[in-house]
Amino acid sequence: MPADATTTLALPKSLTGISGFDDITLGGLPTGRPTLVCGSAGCGKTLFATTFLVNGAIHFDEPGVFISFEERAGDLAKNVASLGFDLDNLIAERKLAIDHVHVERAEIEENGEYDLEGLFIRIGFAVDQIGARRVVLDTIETLFSGFTDHGILRAELRRLFGWLKDRGLTTIITGERGEGQLTRQGLEEYVSDCVILLDNRVTEQITTRRLRVVKYRGSAHGTNEYPFLIDHDGITVLPVTSSGRDIRVSSDIVSTGVPDLDRMLRKGGFYRGSSILLSGVAGTGKTTFATHFAHATCSRGERCLYFALEESSGEIIRNAQSVGLDLRQHIDAGLLRFEAARPNLYGLEMHLARMHRDLDRFKPEVVVLDPLSAYRGPDNEVHATLLRMLDLLKARGITGVFTSLTRDEEKRDTSENGMASLMDAWIRLMDVDANGERTRTLYVIKSRGMSHSNQVREYRITDEGIVLNDAYIGPDGVLTGTARLTQEAREKAAALRRQESIERRRREIVRKRETIERQIAELQAAIKAEEDESAMLIAEDNAHEDVLLRDNAARAARRGAAE
Amino acid sequence: MNVAAVADPTSYRLRLIVAGSTQRSRKAIETLRNVCNTRLDGQVDLEVIDIYQLPEMAREYQVIAAPTLLKLLPLPVRRIIGDLSNSEKLLIMLDLAPATPP
């Protein structure tokens, strides 16, 4: 509808400066109009309102007036001081005014007709004094306990909200959650522009705060329940999907920190911005791989945020030291930060909210989450949370390294299976139990967008880090550990034997050749002897012939004489 | 009722806070003046404050409704809101109730 679209564009909004909230409302609260923030006791109404005012005063040059019906100004300042809000200073700078409207039922007696002009004037006076653009009324329902004539009160409240609107003041009115309606006194009837509901639910001893925009006249808004977080950094609202699927895709490669593992991947590492799952049973060195990755990241001069869910940062640093990685230097350089929190300390969404905030603050290039399997809860909830977590990382182009504990080698964890399809790369770490020893092997199950080794490789965790051994693939499959060593020795012996037999054969041939050559020489000698003898005989024959010839001649001569 | 105890007009300190000169304000002022003159001999410490003129007084005296009559003395402090249309009730509230007829 084009009409709707124009209103959306035309409706001016005032930023609250509350992280995430301005995203889901597409720009904050309606400018110049009252907004009702309701919720049960302790759900953060006052804090929400105070943050709205303080941010307005500090960041948006919009001074604000806080009309408190419950807390005294001093208490209020004290309560929010822990969040780093210095109300006294803001008051001194005339950016903030606090008026505590004290309603003491016991003091008040009614006699005749009255109106709430006193309240109007107090608000007006405070607004005029500092030129306020924002007003908070917290919690105006307190008036209902002070006055018996609710008819007058309601009429006056209606007039008050109209008056605030006429003056163009962006107002937050807080209200206590009532039975069957949003507020106890039905304030939602009077404030029709924007209604926000805060909620504080406890399931399985874990509290999750949630926020919902019930209504926002003239504007599109996120309609889901969004978890939010209150801690020393104030309020953070976590948009479920703030970015959609608009993801920066990078073809940069980041090293895993294990050179041998890098070589198993065609590109020499994983793509920047991809999500990498390291799964394996207990004791396969998932955390060690993760710390290698972190170390490599920081060594490149990039920032790494390490969410340690089961170990403390101290333990991880010490353990990394034992494999030759000095993480301390990176922490000192401000490149590495640990965020340690027990998974059962908050609900899943709180973790997500915290992560969201930490990401925006630290702006890391790599995030390590160790281990993912620490998150417990209904499968679909865990899955949804992780999906959002991945979206969070992807939208920022952050490389995510997740470790996951596999409980049973045979039966794959369902959560792991659910995870796997979301991950870009998956390395499985395994324990091979054979010949009375346990060896560690790994293989790359998948690595989207690049080819990778299909080998199962044995790895060792050494003083100098993780080292992969060359795979030995024998007739009985992959051999690891001592079996691999024995097999290697066996092979060596066989080779030696082969070598020896070759030598032997070679020697035999030499011997044979020598024998034959000797025989040849003998035969040659025999021939020589025969030749010599026959030459001698021939010579003798020749001599004999000569003698015969000479004798014949002599005989002839003698015969001739006799005739 | 011990009328003598309340007869001392100097023990009274009253502030009537009104918002502008509306009918309601005028009615409240009139009624109160009347009571002061008849019952407290006109000697009472009474101030009428128009918070349109002196808005900071609204805060000073913790005013929400108008008109508001503040009885600061004698203690306990009381605030009576409304145009004081019921003057008998006003007398009771100011501890000036007429002695009940025997």
XYZ file of C-alpha atoms in Angstrom, chain A residues 69 97-104 106-122 125-126 129 143 146-147, chain B residues 18-19 24 51-52 54-56 58-59 61-67 70 77-87 89-90 93:
64
model
C 6.390 8.990 40.778
C 15.850 17.471 34.970
C 14.361 15.145 37.517
C 11.207 15.872 39.436
C 10.053 13.461 42.029
C 6.291 13.632 42.325
C 5.530 12.352 45.751
C 2.072 10.935 46.248
C 1.288 10.269 49.870
C -2.355 9.413 53.898
C -1.826 13.146 53.514
C -4.353 13.735 50.825
C -7.966 14.572 51.469
C -10.404 15.436 48.777
C -12.882 18.229 49.049
C -14.672 19.306 45.929
C -13.583 19.475 42.365
C -9.998 19.583 41.260
C -7.782 18.956 38.274
C -4.143 17.925 37.845
C -2.979 21.319 36.764
C -0.246 21.115 39.397
C 1.313 18.177 37.601
C 0.968 19.866 34.226
C 2.741 22.914 35.515
C 5.532 20.921 37.083
C 8.202 24.063 34.143
C 10.859 21.340 34.052
C 13.828 25.169 32.119
C -1.522 8.504 40.992
C -3.408 8.773 45.693
C -6.743 9.895 44.350
C -4.232 27.522 42.802
C -3.696 27.414 39.078
C -12.443 26.740 41.006
C 1.462 28.325 40.266
C 0.901 29.893 36.885
C 5.271 30.785 40.368
C 5.610 27.397 38.719
C 8.616 26.433 40.842
C 4.405 23.544 42.448
C 7.537 21.511 42.832
C 5.169 22.083 47.703
C 4.794 18.746 45.875
C 1.616 19.883 44.208
C -0.160 17.602 41.803
C -3.758 18.708 41.881
C -5.143 22.182 41.876
C -6.428 23.718 43.964
C -1.627 22.696 52.440
C 0.782 18.021 57.462
C -2.328 17.637 55.410
C -3.136 18.423 51.848
C -6.688 19.023 50.901
C -7.411 19.006 47.221
C -10.445 20.373 45.501
C -12.358 23.623 45.471
C -13.276 23.238 49.155
C -16.948 23.269 48.230
C -17.815 21.351 51.364
C -16.927 23.828 54.082
C -15.717 18.939 55.739
C -13.030 21.587 55.464
C -10.007 18.611 58.015
